[in-house]
Amino acid sequence: MGSSANDHPCPITFRYRLKRYILGSKQTLVSVQPNTLLVDDDNCMATGLSEFVTNSSRIKVSSSSRQRIAQDQTIHDPCLSAQLCTNLDVSSETNEEMGNIPVPDNEVDGFHYVLGYIVHKFHKTYPPLLCEHKSNGDWISVNDNGGLKRMAPFFIEQIEIAEQMFRKVHGDTLVEDGLGLEELTQITSNIIPEAPFEVVKFHMWCRLQIRLKEINSRGKIKNMRNKYKKMSKVVA
């Protein structure tokens, strides 16, 4: 996933990096309530929505992340708020579509390394996460400098669905105008209710941190290429 084997951060460093890279211009990614509640009067909101729907009944939702989750959803549906999100349910069709985005082969070891970090953090709070079976051939056995633990196979399958959900929403980048962290976690938890909410949320936080590092690395590589091109023109 773009991260070296020994580069999983401690909780303090992890939180600091997220605040440094996300907060401000990307606040919607980590906000608890990414949608604004205009007024408490439901009738007023319903009137505004009905007028808007009348003129735009066939317009698709503009957010690229929502289009990935529900291709057939139209603007009739009201904006999700934190209150609506708690009762949100995702159809079985969406759940089946998650299997279309598997973890690439060259990222499987990194994915299991993240799982090991999650179990290391939560195995005392949620003992079923821990797998007691020992293997000498997996990635954690070969290279572990952080006290990582193996995740139980059942929960590996659950977090794989969460990983697919993250990839479906954000693709190869980070979609800032889409689902906030809390909302994305809630939708994912509705799909995999057996996995603890806190564990799913922490996985999403880890993925945000890793994706930010990937994007930052891409930017550095791009700047180096542009600098090289400029130098080549000067020399030529």
Short mmCIF file of C-alpha atoms in Angstrom, two decimals:
data_model
loop_
_atom_site.label_atom_id
_atom_site.label_comp_id
_atom_site.label_asym_id
_atom_site.label_seq_id
_atom_site.Cartn_x
_atom_site.Cartn_y
_atom_site.Cartn_z
CA MET A 1 0.00 0.00 0.00
CA GLY A 2 2.92 2.31 -0.55
CA SER A 3 4.32 1.93 2.98
CA SER A 4 7.47 0.13 4.05
CA ALA A 5 7.24 -2.90 6.32
CA ASN A 6 8.49 -1.15 9.46
CA ASP A 7 6.67 2.16 9.02
CA HIS A 8 3.46 1.78 11.01
CA PRO A 9 3.16 4.85 13.30
CA CYS A 10 2.43 4.94 17.00
CA PRO A 11 -1.03 6.32 17.94
CA ILE A 12 0.35 9.78 18.81
CA THR A 13 2.33 10.13 15.58
CA PHE A 14 -0.57 8.67 13.65
CA ARG A 15 -3.06 11.26 14.96
CA TYR A 16 -0.57 14.10 14.45
CA ARG A 17 0.01 13.18 10.81
CA LEU A 18 -3.71 13.05 10.08
CA LYS A 19 -4.31 16.46 11.65
CA ARG A 20 -1.38 17.92 9.77
CA TYR A 21 -2.38 16.61 6.33
CA ILE A 22 -6.17 16.56 6.50
CA LEU A 23 -7.61 19.22 8.79
CA GLY A 24 -8.36 22.49 7.10
CA SER A 25 -8.64 22.02 3.35
CA LYS A 26 -9.76 18.38 3.72
CA GLN A 27 -11.86 18.61 6.88
CA THR A 28 -14.82 16.80 5.36
CA LEU A 29 -12.82 13.55 5.35
CA VAL A 30 -12.63 13.36 9.14
CA SER A 31 -15.64 15.40 10.26
CA VAL A 32 -18.17 13.58 12.43
CA GLN A 33 -21.12 15.33 10.78
CA PRO A 34 -20.08 16.13 7.19
CA ASN A 35 -23.52 17.45 6.21
CA THR A 36 -24.97 20.74 7.37
CA LEU A 37 -28.37 20.81 9.07
CA LEU A 38 -29.95 24.00 7.74
CA VAL A 39 -32.99 24.27 10.00
CA ASP A 40 -34.88 22.14 12.50
CA ASP A 41 -38.16 22.61 10.64
CA ASP A 42 -38.75 19.46 8.58
CA ASN A 43 -41.53 21.11 6.60
CA CYS A 44 -39.22 23.87 5.43
CA MET A 45 -36.59 21.36 4.30
CA ALA A 46 -39.20 19.17 2.61
CA THR A 47 -40.57 22.17 0.69
CA GLY A 48 -37.12 23.12 -0.57
CA LEU A 49 -36.31 19.57 -1.59
CA SER A 50 -39.59 19.05 -3.40
CA GLU A 51 -39.07 22.23 -5.43
CA PHE A 52 -35.53 21.20 -6.31
CA VAL A 53 -36.57 17.66 -7.26
CA THR A 54 -39.29 18.99 -9.55
CA ASN A 55 -36.69 20.79 -11.66
CA SER A 56 -33.97 18.15 -11.40
CA SER A 57 -35.72 14.81 -11.11
CA ARG A 58 -33.40 13.09 -13.59
CA ILE A 59 -30.10 14.55 -12.44
CA LYS A 60 -27.66 12.10 -10.87
CA VAL A 61 -25.97 12.89 -7.58
CA SER A 62 -22.81 14.84 -8.44
CA SER A 63 -20.54 13.26 -5.83
CA SER A 64 -18.29 10.70 -7.47
CA SER A 65 -18.14 8.62 -4.31
CA ARG A 66 -21.94 8.33 -4.06
CA GLN A 67 -22.09 7.34 -7.73
CA ARG A 68 -19.70 4.47 -6.99
CA ILE A 69 -21.86 3.25 -4.10
CA ALA A 70 -25.30 3.61 -5.73
CA GLN A 71 -25.25 3.99 -9.51
CA ASP A 72 -29.03 4.26 -9.78
CA GLN A 73 -29.61 6.69 -6.90
CA THR A 74 -31.10 10.03 -7.99
CA ILE A 75 -31.39 13.44 -6.40
CA HIS A 76 -34.80 12.61 -4.89
CA ASP A 77 -32.99 11.14 -1.88
CA PRO A 78 -32.29 13.70 0.84
CA CYS A 79 -28.74 14.47 1.96
CA LEU A 80 -27.47 12.16 4.68
CA SER A 81 -26.79 13.65 8.07
CA ALA A 82 -25.27 11.98 11.11
CA GLN A 83 -28.79 11.28 12.40
CA LEU A 84 -29.95 9.65 9.15
CA CYS A 85 -26.71 7.73 8.83
CA THR A 86 -27.33 5.81 12.05
CA ASN A 87 -30.34 4.14 10.43
CA LEU A 88 -28.82 3.78 6.98
CA ASP A 89 -28.98 0.39 5.32
CA VAL A 90 -27.08 -0.69 2.21
CA SER A 91 -28.74 -3.02 -0.26
CA SER A 92 -27.46 -6.53 -0.92
CA GLU A 93 -26.65 -5.48 -4.49
CA THR A 94 -24.14 -2.95 -3.17
CA ASN A 95 -22.68 -5.61 -0.89
CA GLU A 96 -22.19 -7.94 -3.85
CA GLU A 97 -20.50 -5.20 -5.86
CA MET A 98 -17.82 -4.88 -3.18
CA GLY A 99 -16.25 -8.09 -4.43
CA ASN A 100 -15.38 -6.40 -7.73
CA ILE A 101 -12.48 -4.48 -6.13
CA PRO A 102 -10.07 -7.03 -4.62
CA VAL A 103 -6.80 -6.09 -2.95
CA PRO A 104 -4.05 -6.18 -5.64
CA ASP A 105 -1.55 -9.02 -5.30
CA ASN A 106 1.34 -6.62 -4.70
CA GLU A 107 -0.53 -5.05 -1.75
CA VAL A 108 -1.71 -8.20 0.05
CA ASP A 109 1.29 -8.33 2.40
CA GLY A 110 0.85 -4.66 3.28
CA PHE A 111 -2.85 -5.22 3.90
CA HIS A 112 -2.13 -8.05 6.35
CA TYR A 113 0.48 -5.89 8.04
CA VAL A 114 -2.22 -3.26 8.67
CA LEU A 115 -4.48 -6.00 10.05
CA GLY A 116 -1.67 -7.01 12.40
CA TYR A 117 -1.44 -3.44 13.66
CA ILE A 118 -5.22 -3.32 14.21
CA VAL A 119 -5.18 -6.58 16.20
CA HIS A 120 -2.18 -5.35 18.19
CA LYS A 121 -4.26 -2.33 19.23
CA PHE A 122 -7.60 -4.02 19.91
CA HIS A 123 -6.91 -7.67 20.85
CA LYS A 124 -7.39 -6.99 24.58
CA THR A 125 -10.65 -5.11 24.03
CA TYR A 126 -11.95 -7.60 21.45
CA PRO A 127 -10.28 -11.00 22.13
CA PRO A 128 -12.05 -12.78 19.20
CA LEU A 129 -9.95 -10.66 16.81
CA LEU A 130 -6.82 -12.54 17.80
CA CYS A 131 -5.80 -15.70 15.97
CA GLU A 132 -3.89 -18.14 18.16
CA HIS A 133 -2.71 -20.20 15.19
CA LYS A 134 1.00 -19.73 14.48
CA SER A 135 2.51 -19.78 11.03
CA ASN A 136 6.12 -19.30 10.00
CA GLY A 137 5.36 -18.45 6.39
CA ASP A 138 3.25 -15.29 6.61
CA TRP A 139 4.47 -11.71 6.39
CA ILE A 140 4.12 -10.92 10.10
CA SER A 141 6.37 -13.86 11.01
CA VAL A 142 9.04 -12.81 8.52
CA ASN A 143 9.23 -9.12 9.38
CA ASP A 144 7.63 -7.82 12.57
CA ASN A 145 9.27 -5.08 14.61
CA GLY A 146 6.11 -3.70 16.18
CA GLY A 147 4.56 -6.57 18.15
CA LEU A 148 1.94 -7.29 15.51
CA LYS A 149 -0.72 -9.96 16.04
CA ARG A 150 -2.49 -12.24 13.60
CA MET A 151 -6.15 -11.56 12.91
CA ALA A 152 -8.69 -14.38 13.02
CA PRO A 153 -9.70 -15.56 9.50
CA PHE A 154 -13.35 -14.59 10.04
CA PHE A 155 -12.46 -10.96 10.79
CA ILE A 156 -9.95 -10.87 7.93
CA GLU A 157 -12.89 -11.49 5.59
CA GLN A 158 -14.86 -8.71 7.30
CA ILE A 159 -12.06 -6.15 7.05
CA GLU A 160 -11.47 -7.14 3.42
CA ILE A 161 -15.01 -5.90 2.75
CA ALA A 162 -14.17 -2.65 4.56
CA GLU A 163 -11.05 -2.33 2.41
CA GLN A 164 -13.11 -2.85 -0.73
CA MET A 165 -15.56 -0.22 0.47
CA PHE A 166 -12.74 2.30 0.94
CA ARG A 167 -11.41 1.58 -2.55
CA LYS A 168 -14.88 1.84 -4.06
CA VAL A 169 -15.44 5.27 -2.50
CA HIS A 170 -11.99 6.82 -2.96
CA GLY A 171 -10.51 4.90 -5.90
CA ASP A 172 -6.81 5.72 -6.30
CA THR A 173 -7.07 9.10 -4.59
CA LEU A 174 -9.13 10.78 -1.83
CA VAL A 175 -12.59 12.09 -2.71
CA GLU A 176 -13.08 15.19 -0.57
CA ASP A 177 -16.67 15.96 -1.62
CA GLY A 178 -18.00 12.51 -0.77
CA LEU A 179 -18.52 10.52 2.40
CA GLY A 180 -16.96 11.69 5.66
CA LEU A 181 -15.05 9.25 7.84
CA GLU A 182 -17.89 8.73 10.30
CA GLU A 183 -20.47 8.28 7.55
CA LEU A 184 -18.31 5.87 5.56
CA THR A 185 -17.61 3.86 8.72
CA GLN A 186 -21.31 3.67 9.57
CA ILE A 187 -22.26 2.45 6.09
CA THR A 188 -19.49 -0.15 6.19
CA SER A 189 -20.55 -1.31 9.66
CA ASN A 190 -24.08 -1.86 8.35
CA ILE A 191 -22.59 -4.20 5.73
CA ILE A 192 -20.36 -6.06 8.22
CA PRO A 193 -22.21 -5.82 11.57
CA GLU A 194 -20.12 -8.66 13.05
CA ALA A 195 -17.00 -6.46 13.05
CA PRO A 196 -16.73 -3.98 15.98
CA PHE A 197 -17.51 -0.42 14.91
CA GLU A 198 -14.35 0.88 16.60
CA VAL A 199 -12.21 -1.58 14.64
CA VAL A 200 -13.82 -0.65 11.32
CA LYS A 201 -13.36 3.05 12.04
CA PHE A 202 -9.70 2.59 12.94
CA HIS A 203 -9.13 0.67 9.71
CA MET A 204 -10.57 3.62 7.77
CA TRP A 205 -8.25 5.99 9.65
CA CYS A 206 -5.27 3.78 8.79
CA ARG A 207 -6.26 3.72 5.13
CA LEU A 208 -6.59 7.51 5.06
CA GLN A 209 -3.11 7.89 6.53
CA ILE A 210 -1.59 5.41 4.06
CA ARG A 211 -3.40 6.98 1.10
CA LEU A 212 -2.22 10.46 2.12
CA LYS A 213 1.35 9.19 2.22
CA GLU A 214 0.91 7.66 -1.24
CA ILE A 215 -0.46 10.93 -2.64
CA ASN A 216 2.37 12.88 -1.03
CA SER A 217 4.92 10.51 -2.60
CA ARG A 218 3.29 10.86 -6.00
CA GLY A 219 3.54 14.64 -5.69
CA LYS A 220 7.24 14.47 -4.87
CA ILE A 221 7.92 12.15 -7.81
CA LYS A 222 5.96 14.42 -10.14
CA ASN A 223 7.86 17.49 -8.95
CA MET A 224 11.17 15.70 -9.47
CA ARG A 225 10.16 14.75 -13.02
CA ASN A 226 9.10 18.32 -13.82
CA LYS A 227 12.37 19.62 -12.40
CA TYR A 228 14.32 17.12 -14.50
CA LYS A 229 12.44 18.17 -17.65
CA LYS A 230 13.22 21.84 -16.99
CA MET A 231 16.90 21.05 -16.43
CA SER A 232 16.98 18.99 -19.63
CA LYS A 233 15.61 21.92 -21.61
CA VAL A 234 18.20 24.27 -20.13
CA VAL A 235 21.05 21.87 -20.92
CA ALA A 236 19.76 21.24 -24.43
#
